[in-house]
């Protein structure tokens, strides 16, 4: 029988199945961070349980670490969470990339960087953007804290089998249209609950030609379409990316195994959607959910054109929160802040592309732009390439790695009414700070917005972006 | 986990779609390291003004809904972040049942693990529930998980679906990990062949 990538991974990891019950899956890699793990360890202690396979769990601290002066955490409760993680990792024998590690960073950036993420694996983390790792052809998804405890104790997880959803993106992108614009277009198309109950496999020419880092951007936001996970079949690009990562012994043998996970030619999916990348423009979100998005060359929608009362009210609420009038030209929206970072868009290719837009230009005087690399390793790479200098010369702030303004649990937040072009993944009310207004965009759209103080169509820029 | 028992309550009509877990429990309250005490922060930015006073227009603050343990919500409830703090806050506040046309996956899962029953109904039925409670704030529902029924004080009876396994876990208050450890032998054998 012809199998999809998902089917192959699922079957390989089945420990136990029974009619009418969820299946018990074996978990290859478990990532943890400071916010969703303390209660799980507490649970283990209360029940006197051990961690079954400490060497399959890795920890980092990313969500509430400061990006300035990181050795001095002012917020006592953040400091306590970080302390707690250190203590828990020591007590249970788990490897931790702490604030002093040159490999610390956002959990979904460091997994692939450290060669922990590999094709064919099952990967979980108490964080919804775990779907990022699906870019390598793994089944990776976010779990709650009870499940974190469950994985620690048993290295397994109960799962109801999701359905499969093929999203086929054909055609080639216009210059200036990035992976971020593809995924925003997909979510705009299917809606924020469009893939609930499904695992998406992204396929087609516009996907298979993407670099690994851009594939991660796509899979990262699968959850924003409601999907359990997003994945891409492993290919030569996957193997090429992995070959010089740490922990790669027996590369030749592994490569053969990895490639076998790719969906079989002719395998069928429960649902299919086809889109054409050549018709996509750079995307800007204008509302308070990631599905509220449209091309930079369009206008903010008008709620009066919506007939469904629930949708109409959502639209009205969103525009009110965002402080936007219906029918405003997207390019007339002025910004106060620009944030380039998060597990969606903070890898080296993102920073290189943004630097090309910033090079020799100045950030508009009305705009505050901050750039937060995804990991300390990305920071090091960027500084080696001199990107930090380009950013600082343009007037941007260059920070230490972490989640930062993606969710504003550390001191980086928007004030009420402040308007931000952000390369992160969520534009929910208050996500970047209470009353803050978030517009989701790609790194090059964010950089162009920083320079102009408002959104511009980055396709008009005459720069060589390479494959980005 | 506490066993799920049948009860009667009026539903609280939260007329918003795509309510995300950032709204259910804003991130500034994720820094606790316990599982309890989150109820006071539930829907914090909607429930309270900047000066800390209650927002009287928000449905949870209306006196008629103060003791409700059923939440009615529009489509795609619980989307966004995987934080289990969301069901912790709902449970701690007193909600035991949430009724909507759909739930985000991780939230749905997390709810069962914390003794909350999420009920999926179709659009028409959800609109009916909103209408009943909006027309008469004395409207009440009886939730019976064993029979999978919602009966109301208008003498209506509605059936709902729930996965048999999850139902059993809720009714018996079963601990997931203990259940899994019953399969420990199987895990050992699997792992021996698998990890080589
Ligand atoms: S960068 Fe944002 S989305 Fe990614 S893990 Fe951190 S908080 Fe979550």
XYZ file of C-alpha atoms and ligand atoms in Angstrom:
672
model
C 0.000 0.000 0.000
C 1.196 3.492 -0.771
C 1.839 5.497 2.363
C 2.186 9.128 3.223
C 5.049 10.507 5.287
C 2.621 10.773 8.187
C 1.473 7.140 7.887
C 5.047 5.879 7.857
C 6.018 7.746 11.005
C 2.790 6.852 12.799
C 3.118 3.148 12.051
C 6.747 3.033 13.083
C 6.020 4.535 16.507
C 2.922 2.572 17.498
C 3.454 0.907 20.849
C -0.116 -0.111 21.486
C -3.446 0.212 19.747
C -6.957 -0.862 20.601
C -10.301 -0.254 18.944
C -12.119 2.860 20.095
C -9.174 4.193 22.051
C -6.349 6.552 21.263
C -3.079 4.887 20.271
C 0.060 4.878 22.341
C 2.964 6.387 20.384
C 6.633 6.287 21.236
C 8.291 9.715 21.382
C 11.821 10.122 20.021
C 12.553 13.651 21.114
C 11.058 15.757 23.879
C 11.936 19.441 24.183
C 11.060 21.465 27.256
C 11.259 25.096 28.350
C 10.725 27.092 31.526
C 7.052 28.055 31.154
C 5.180 24.807 30.526
C 7.365 22.351 32.442
C 7.446 23.285 36.171
C 4.059 21.731 36.972
C 5.025 18.552 35.100
C 8.113 18.012 37.251
C 6.089 18.852 40.334
C 3.650 16.109 39.299
C 6.491 13.599 38.998
C 7.728 14.472 42.442
C 4.259 14.198 43.977
C 3.744 10.731 42.526
C 7.381 9.662 43.069
C 7.852 8.902 39.378
C 11.112 9.024 37.459
C 11.939 10.349 34.019
C 11.974 7.240 31.864
C 14.564 8.345 29.267
C 16.341 11.502 30.437
C 18.649 11.371 27.401
C 15.711 11.892 24.983
C 14.666 15.158 26.624
C 16.443 18.487 26.106
C 15.726 21.777 27.804
C 16.303 25.431 27.130
C 15.097 28.738 28.529
C 13.669 31.119 25.983
C 10.181 32.448 26.740
C 10.868 34.936 29.479
C 14.592 35.621 29.212
C 15.550 39.268 28.782
C 17.217 40.168 25.484
C 19.192 42.974 27.107
C 21.325 42.330 30.141
C 20.280 38.691 30.425
C 22.250 37.975 33.574
C 20.094 40.292 35.535
C 16.473 39.210 35.512
C 14.466 41.913 37.250
C 11.156 40.102 37.350
C 11.384 37.808 40.411
C 8.749 35.421 39.074
C 10.571 34.965 35.740
C 13.768 34.426 37.656
C 12.029 31.773 39.764
C 10.804 29.931 36.660
C 14.306 29.877 35.258
C 15.763 28.722 38.568
C 13.114 26.009 38.754
C 14.060 24.691 35.316
C 17.735 24.547 36.278
C 16.888 22.650 39.463
C 14.531 20.250 37.693
C 17.067 19.447 34.968
C 19.726 18.777 37.570
C 17.478 16.599 39.682
C 16.176 14.514 36.771
C 19.377 14.427 34.709
C 18.201 16.389 31.671
C 20.548 18.274 29.356
C 19.917 22.007 29.556
C 21.057 24.789 27.231
C 21.033 27.542 29.827
C 21.637 31.261 29.522
C 25.390 30.780 29.620
C 25.401 28.205 26.847
C 26.590 29.352 23.401
C 23.765 27.176 22.044
C 20.873 28.684 24.030
C 17.991 29.969 21.965
C 14.345 29.553 21.072
C 13.502 25.889 21.526
C 12.405 25.437 17.891
C 15.524 27.117 16.562
C 18.010 25.106 18.588
C 16.487 21.640 17.976
C 17.429 21.664 14.286
C 20.661 23.589 14.954
C 21.898 20.940 17.364
C 21.024 18.097 15.015
C 18.373 16.849 17.458
C 15.595 17.143 14.874
C 15.774 14.478 12.186
C 13.472 12.980 9.551
C 11.092 10.237 10.629
C 11.040 11.215 14.289
C 8.177 11.876 16.653
C 8.900 15.155 18.443
C 6.864 16.885 21.132
C 7.237 20.003 23.248
C 4.939 21.938 25.546
C 4.648 24.603 22.910
C 2.282 24.848 19.979
C 4.946 25.858 17.453
C 6.624 22.477 17.764
C 5.156 21.967 14.286
C 8.308 23.816 13.078
C 10.296 20.572 13.250
C 7.952 18.987 10.701
C 10.025 20.756 8.047
C 12.485 17.873 8.401
C 9.872 15.230 7.713
C 9.172 14.497 11.352
C 5.834 14.303 13.149
C 6.156 17.178 15.590
C 3.422 18.751 17.644
C 2.684 20.813 20.722
C 1.346 19.265 23.933
C -0.014 20.496 27.255
C 1.749 20.267 30.589
C -0.071 17.060 31.664
C 1.264 15.492 28.492
C 4.759 16.822 29.204
C 4.569 14.973 32.503
C 3.256 11.902 30.707
C 6.127 11.885 28.215
C 8.677 12.403 30.968
C 7.271 9.449 32.890
C 6.619 7.053 30.000
C 8.366 8.375 26.836
C 4.995 7.715 25.178
C 1.854 9.665 24.415
C -1.782 8.751 23.738
C -2.924 10.150 20.401
C -6.102 9.947 18.393
C -5.046 9.408 14.826
C -5.434 12.684 12.914
C -6.470 12.841 9.264
C -4.089 13.924 6.532
C -4.338 17.142 4.536
C -2.272 17.749 1.424
C -1.573 21.410 0.727
C -0.085 21.592 -2.717
C 1.607 24.850 -3.650
C 2.591 24.974 -7.294
C 4.300 27.685 -9.346
C 7.264 29.847 -8.535
C 7.239 32.815 -6.208
C 7.656 36.380 -7.383
C 10.741 38.109 -6.024
C 9.910 39.497 -2.581
C 7.313 36.807 -1.859
C 8.748 34.569 0.858
C 7.878 31.397 2.742
C 6.125 33.609 5.301
C 3.853 34.969 2.592
C 3.049 31.456 1.392
C 2.001 30.278 4.840
C 0.027 33.445 5.565
C -1.762 32.985 2.228
C -2.555 29.380 3.113
C -4.007 30.364 6.503
C -5.919 33.241 4.922
C -7.351 30.672 2.567
C -8.307 27.845 4.948
C -9.035 29.978 8.041
C -7.723 29.501 11.575
C -9.694 26.295 12.119
C -9.365 25.036 8.531
C -7.036 22.199 9.410
C -8.377 21.241 12.855
C -8.081 17.472 13.260
C -5.551 17.174 10.428
C -1.840 16.916 9.887
C -0.810 18.964 6.870
C 1.805 17.845 4.400
C 3.048 20.778 2.309
C 3.946 19.694 -1.187
C 4.497 21.024 -4.671
C 7.146 22.945 -6.528
C 6.905 26.101 -4.410
C 7.615 24.018 -1.283
C 10.261 21.580 -2.512
C 12.381 24.447 -3.850
C 12.491 26.159 -0.450
C 15.563 26.036 1.777
C 15.266 24.219 5.119
C 14.980 27.462 7.046
C 12.107 28.630 4.882
C 10.443 25.240 5.209
C 10.602 25.724 8.970
C 8.803 29.060 8.575
C 6.006 27.261 6.716
C 5.629 24.362 9.157
C 5.935 26.708 12.143
C 2.588 28.340 11.443
C 0.626 25.121 10.747
C -0.961 25.489 14.171
C -2.324 28.876 13.120
C -4.469 26.995 10.613
C -5.603 24.670 13.408
C -3.466 21.719 12.248
C -2.115 19.203 14.740
C 1.168 19.284 12.838
C 2.690 20.355 9.529
C 5.279 18.395 7.650
C 7.346 18.247 4.459
C 8.756 15.049 2.969
C 12.523 14.767 3.417
C 14.643 15.164 0.279
C 18.193 16.039 -0.781
C 17.827 19.576 0.602
C 16.947 18.105 4.007
C 19.949 15.780 4.024
C 22.282 18.499 2.789
C 21.219 20.795 5.636
C 21.698 18.111 8.263
C 25.025 16.754 7.131
C 27.259 19.054 9.161
C 25.048 19.353 12.210
C 26.205 17.869 15.523
C 25.265 14.255 16.374
C 25.389 12.971 12.786
C 27.186 9.634 12.790
C 26.687 7.126 10.032
C 25.439 9.792 7.702
C 25.273 7.594 4.622
C 23.085 4.995 6.248
C 20.906 7.564 7.960
C 20.375 9.431 4.716
C 19.019 6.331 3.049
C 16.645 5.781 5.943
C 15.544 9.417 5.976
C 14.651 9.540 2.313
C 12.475 6.453 2.685
C 10.124 8.399 4.908
C 9.027 10.645 2.022
C 5.406 10.114 0.961
C 5.089 7.445 -1.711
C 4.226 8.583 -5.198
C 0.440 8.277 -5.469
C -0.249 8.056 -1.709
C -3.643 9.548 -0.910
C -4.664 12.171 1.622
C -8.005 12.723 3.347
C -8.224 16.253 2.002
C -6.366 18.316 -0.609
C -5.955 22.000 -1.388
C -4.045 23.467 -4.320
C -2.666 26.988 -4.465
C -0.475 28.820 -6.946
C 2.536 30.635 -5.481
C 3.013 32.798 -8.568
C -0.272 34.553 -7.784
C 0.686 35.423 -4.204
C 1.769 38.877 -3.097
C 3.574 39.880 0.094
C 1.077 39.449 2.937
C 0.146 41.740 5.814
C -2.275 40.751 8.594
C -4.739 43.492 9.456
C -6.804 41.802 12.193
C -6.512 39.881 15.431
C -6.169 36.351 14.126
C -3.627 35.032 11.629
C -6.387 34.269 9.119
C -7.153 37.989 8.911
C -4.551 38.681 6.300
C -4.309 40.023 2.773
C -1.876 41.218 0.130
C 0.039 44.460 0.664
C -1.562 45.663 -2.584
C -5.109 45.490 -1.141
C -7.231 47.318 1.415
C -8.493 46.582 4.914
C -11.836 44.764 4.447
C -15.198 46.293 5.101
C -17.398 44.453 7.660
C -20.514 45.699 5.863
C -19.789 43.316 3.014
C -20.004 40.322 5.394
C -23.396 38.654 5.706
C -22.724 36.055 8.416
C -23.414 37.902 11.720
C -20.733 36.053 13.727
C -18.082 36.804 11.092
C -19.238 40.377 10.758
C -18.909 40.925 14.479
C -15.427 39.348 14.477
C -14.420 41.755 11.725
C -15.815 44.780 13.524
C -14.171 43.781 16.806
C -10.850 43.203 15.056
C -10.852 46.562 13.270
C -11.818 48.330 16.442
C -9.024 46.682 18.406
C -6.546 47.358 15.604
C -7.635 51.000 15.320
C -8.192 50.628 11.587
C -10.904 52.007 9.341
C -12.543 49.753 6.767
C -11.161 50.172 3.226
C -7.863 51.733 4.332
C -5.069 51.088 1.849
C -2.664 48.653 3.569
C 0.212 50.848 2.424
C -1.252 53.779 4.375
C -0.882 51.970 7.708
C 1.844 53.704 9.754
C 4.020 51.803 12.224
C 5.595 52.620 15.594
C 7.594 49.459 16.088
C 9.202 46.752 14.004
C 10.117 43.378 15.490
C 12.231 40.901 13.559
C 12.522 37.667 15.521
C 10.586 34.626 16.869
C 10.751 30.950 15.948
C 9.011 31.795 12.672
C 11.607 34.181 11.257
C 14.797 34.622 13.276
C 17.221 32.300 11.548
C 20.310 33.375 9.682
C 18.653 33.472 6.246
C 15.925 35.723 7.644
C 18.506 38.086 9.068
C 20.608 38.101 5.897
C 17.544 38.955 3.807
C 16.472 41.720 6.208
C 19.998 43.143 6.245
C 19.905 43.494 2.469
C 16.870 45.738 2.804
C 18.422 47.757 5.650
C 21.848 48.123 4.056
C 22.753 51.779 3.639
C 19.271 52.919 4.765
C 17.934 54.464 7.952
C 14.985 53.401 10.053
C 12.271 56.100 9.955
C 12.575 58.456 12.909
C 9.087 57.542 14.125
C 9.932 53.826 14.274
C 11.648 51.737 16.911
C 13.101 48.591 15.302
C 14.434 45.634 17.259
C 16.101 42.550 15.916
C 16.285 39.438 18.058
C 18.207 36.429 16.710
C 16.620 33.033 17.327
C 19.629 31.595 19.106
C 23.054 32.544 20.351
C 24.476 30.578 17.437
C 22.457 32.643 14.951
C 23.678 35.751 16.744
C 27.264 34.585 16.391
C 26.807 33.761 12.688
C 25.183 37.131 12.029
C 27.974 39.005 13.765
C 30.565 37.065 11.812
C 28.869 38.265 8.631
C 28.747 41.826 9.951
C 24.949 41.946 9.901
C 24.820 43.478 13.374
C 26.739 46.446 12.019
C 24.313 46.915 9.102
C 21.374 46.774 11.514
C 22.918 49.159 14.025
C 24.007 51.604 11.304
C 20.419 51.663 10.089
C 19.279 52.488 13.615
C 17.968 49.079 14.732
C 18.538 47.556 18.156
C 20.470 44.278 18.089
C 19.621 41.936 20.959
C 20.417 38.617 22.624
C 18.367 35.562 21.619
C 14.964 34.561 22.982
C 11.244 34.702 22.280
C 11.173 38.370 23.194
C 8.393 40.448 21.692
C 6.746 37.424 20.074
C 4.806 36.960 23.293
C 6.149 39.703 25.522
C 6.720 37.633 28.639
C 10.048 39.370 29.070
C 10.460 43.170 29.202
C 10.071 43.580 25.399
C 6.455 44.611 24.925
C 4.200 47.019 23.091
C 2.298 49.730 24.965
C -1.443 50.141 24.473
C -2.194 51.397 20.967
C 1.362 50.874 19.736
C 1.414 49.460 16.203
C 3.999 46.864 15.225
C 5.089 45.105 12.054
C 6.208 41.748 13.401
C 7.778 38.648 11.858
C 6.242 36.455 14.560
C 3.226 34.172 14.184
C 0.357 35.514 16.282
C -1.531 38.771 16.124
C -4.012 37.996 18.905
C -5.235 40.831 21.107
C -2.558 41.710 23.619
C -0.114 39.083 22.343
C 2.771 41.561 22.155
C 1.612 43.598 25.148
C -1.792 44.719 26.367
C -3.491 46.917 23.775
C -0.614 46.423 21.330
C -1.468 46.074 17.624
C 0.361 43.440 15.629
C 0.690 43.103 11.859
C 2.293 39.834 10.785
C 4.721 40.112 7.861
C 7.899 38.595 6.430
C 11.339 39.848 7.550
C 11.892 41.808 4.321
C 8.439 43.406 4.541
C 9.207 44.294 8.171
C 12.544 45.837 7.227
C 11.001 47.880 4.400
C 8.253 49.036 6.781
C 10.873 50.112 9.322
C 12.609 52.304 6.758
C 9.426 53.864 5.418
C 7.443 54.149 8.646
C 4.519 52.449 6.886
C 3.955 49.314 4.820
C 5.456 49.250 1.346
C 5.419 46.585 -1.337
C 8.854 45.033 -1.068
C 8.552 43.780 -4.657
C 9.416 47.328 -5.679
C 12.832 47.078 -4.026
C 15.688 46.486 -6.380
C 17.813 44.087 -4.338
C 19.131 40.625 -4.963
C 17.510 38.343 -2.406
C 18.965 35.149 -3.846
C 16.667 32.192 -3.123
C 14.967 33.902 -0.212
C -8.144 13.938 38.749
C -11.560 14.671 40.237
C -14.456 12.608 38.899
C -16.864 14.370 36.590
C -20.358 14.461 38.095
C -23.644 15.565 36.617
C -24.800 19.047 37.471
C -27.196 21.842 36.653
C -26.208 25.393 35.846
C -27.082 28.312 33.672
C -24.727 28.813 30.740
C -22.598 31.944 30.371
C -22.977 33.273 26.803
C -19.546 34.414 25.590
C -20.377 35.737 22.158
C -16.913 35.672 20.562
C -15.360 33.402 17.955
C -11.701 32.277 17.861
C -11.155 32.930 21.570
C -7.466 32.157 21.949
C -5.633 30.935 25.022
C -3.854 34.314 25.281
C -7.292 35.797 26.045
C -8.291 32.973 28.374
C -5.155 33.521 30.424
C -2.786 36.333 29.440
C 0.903 35.512 29.471
C 1.798 37.648 32.487
C 0.112 34.976 34.604
C 2.016 32.018 33.169
C 4.896 32.466 35.524
C 3.442 30.568 38.453
C 4.929 27.145 38.994
C 1.771 25.575 40.459
C -1.352 24.264 38.729
C -3.763 26.139 40.949
C -4.756 29.708 41.606
C -5.271 30.716 37.984
C -9.024 31.379 38.199
C -8.532 34.941 39.395
C -6.731 35.697 36.119
C -9.234 34.074 33.746
C -10.040 36.406 30.798
C -8.115 39.021 32.734
C -7.881 41.703 30.044
C -11.597 41.435 29.309
C -12.708 41.129 32.919
C -10.796 44.056 34.379
C -10.100 47.659 33.432
C -6.555 48.993 33.526
C -7.111 50.397 37.006
C -8.043 46.929 38.275
C -11.775 47.568 38.544
C -14.240 45.071 37.051
C -15.526 45.718 33.539
C -19.296 45.480 34.126
C -19.967 44.943 30.404
C -18.043 41.697 30.235
C -20.366 38.725 30.478
C -18.528 36.958 33.308
C -19.013 40.021 35.482
C -22.778 40.162 35.050
C -24.407 39.145 38.350
C -26.725 36.610 36.718
C -23.765 34.536 35.479
C -21.550 34.675 38.545
C -22.117 31.065 39.574
C -22.353 29.505 36.160
C -20.276 26.424 35.410
C -21.084 26.136 31.715
C -19.465 28.365 29.126
C -21.078 28.887 25.710
C -18.608 30.132 23.109
C -18.540 30.684 19.374
C -16.448 28.690 16.914
C -12.784 27.628 17.370
C -12.536 28.112 21.114
C -9.097 27.713 22.695
C -6.952 28.311 19.636
C -3.354 29.512 19.846
C -0.809 28.671 22.484
C -0.692 25.166 23.993
C -0.689 26.519 27.547
C -2.551 24.187 29.902
C -2.919 27.244 32.098
C -6.077 27.926 30.037
C -8.054 24.901 31.287
C -6.464 25.351 34.735
C -7.882 28.875 34.864
C -11.310 27.811 33.565
C -11.524 24.955 36.058
C -10.275 27.030 38.933
C -12.847 29.722 38.146
C -15.581 27.101 38.202
C -16.306 26.121 34.614
C -16.861 22.404 34.081
C -18.349 22.355 30.602
C -17.648 24.397 27.486
C -20.007 24.257 24.547
C -18.943 25.434 21.084
C -19.091 24.445 17.424
C -15.383 23.570 17.452
C -12.331 23.557 19.689
C -8.662 23.826 18.898
C -6.936 20.458 19.172
C -4.499 20.994 22.018
C -7.020 22.878 24.135
C -9.575 20.097 23.591
C -7.079 17.534 24.813
C -5.943 19.630 27.744
C -9.544 20.120 28.891
C -10.223 16.411 29.358
C -7.000 16.046 31.297
C -8.295 18.599 33.776
C -11.803 17.357 34.309
C -13.442 19.817 31.894
C -15.902 18.489 29.335
C -15.799 20.296 25.964
C -19.018 19.630 24.024
C -19.171 20.122 20.262
C -22.591 21.016 18.860
C -23.675 22.172 15.421
C -24.208 25.771 14.497
C -28.000 25.679 14.793
C -27.951 24.196 18.261
C -25.334 26.647 19.475
C -27.421 29.570 18.168
C -30.418 28.087 19.986
C -28.526 27.957 23.285
C -27.404 31.561 22.860
C -30.980 32.555 22.095
C -32.450 30.682 25.089
C -30.102 32.300 27.583
C -30.291 35.730 25.997
C -34.105 35.592 26.067
C -34.280 34.449 29.659
C -31.414 34.620 32.107
C -33.086 31.924 34.218
C -32.347 29.408 31.504
C -30.616 26.350 32.953
C -29.056 23.181 31.638
C -28.556 19.740 33.179
C -25.408 18.093 31.944
C -25.328 14.311 32.157
C -22.109 12.845 30.857
C -23.108 9.254 31.429
C -26.183 9.584 29.190
C -24.457 12.194 27.013
C -27.412 14.527 27.299
C -28.122 18.172 27.886
C -31.592 18.674 29.352
C -32.890 22.168 30.004
C -35.636 23.817 32.002
C -37.649 24.277 28.797
C -37.979 20.485 28.654
C -35.674 20.084 25.692
C -33.251 17.212 25.529
C -30.167 17.165 23.326
C -27.661 14.370 22.788
C -23.956 15.008 22.388
C -21.016 12.911 21.229
C -17.919 12.160 23.199
C -15.139 9.703 22.609
C -15.786 6.616 24.779
C -12.289 6.491 26.198
C -12.221 10.126 27.232
C -15.680 9.787 28.736
C -14.519 6.888 30.880
C -11.463 8.829 32.051
C -13.613 11.816 33.040
C -16.276 9.759 34.796
C -13.758 7.736 36.743
C -11.265 10.546 37.259
C -8.502 8.329 35.830
C -4.879 9.373 35.834
C -3.436 9.057 32.332
C 0.010 8.074 33.466
C -1.280 5.276 35.670
C -3.253 3.985 32.678
C -0.162 4.012 30.504
C 1.944 2.267 33.095
C -0.435 -0.682 32.794
C 1.223 -1.113 29.396
C 4.727 -0.862 30.792
C 5.750 -4.326 29.564
C 4.736 -3.426 26.045
C 6.679 -0.198 26.185
C 9.738 -2.066 27.452
C 9.583 -4.545 24.591
C 8.969 -1.858 22.003
C 11.850 0.197 23.284
C 14.232 -2.751 23.348
C 13.679 -3.446 19.664
C 13.478 0.176 18.724
C 16.410 1.807 20.474
C 18.786 -1.052 19.574
S 9.180 32.631 19.579
Fe 7.052 32.967 20.054
S 5.944 31.341 19.090
Fe 8.079 30.761 19.125
S 8.315 29.510 20.935
Fe 8.788 31.617 21.501
S 6.866 32.480 22.197
Fe 6.362 30.606 21.126
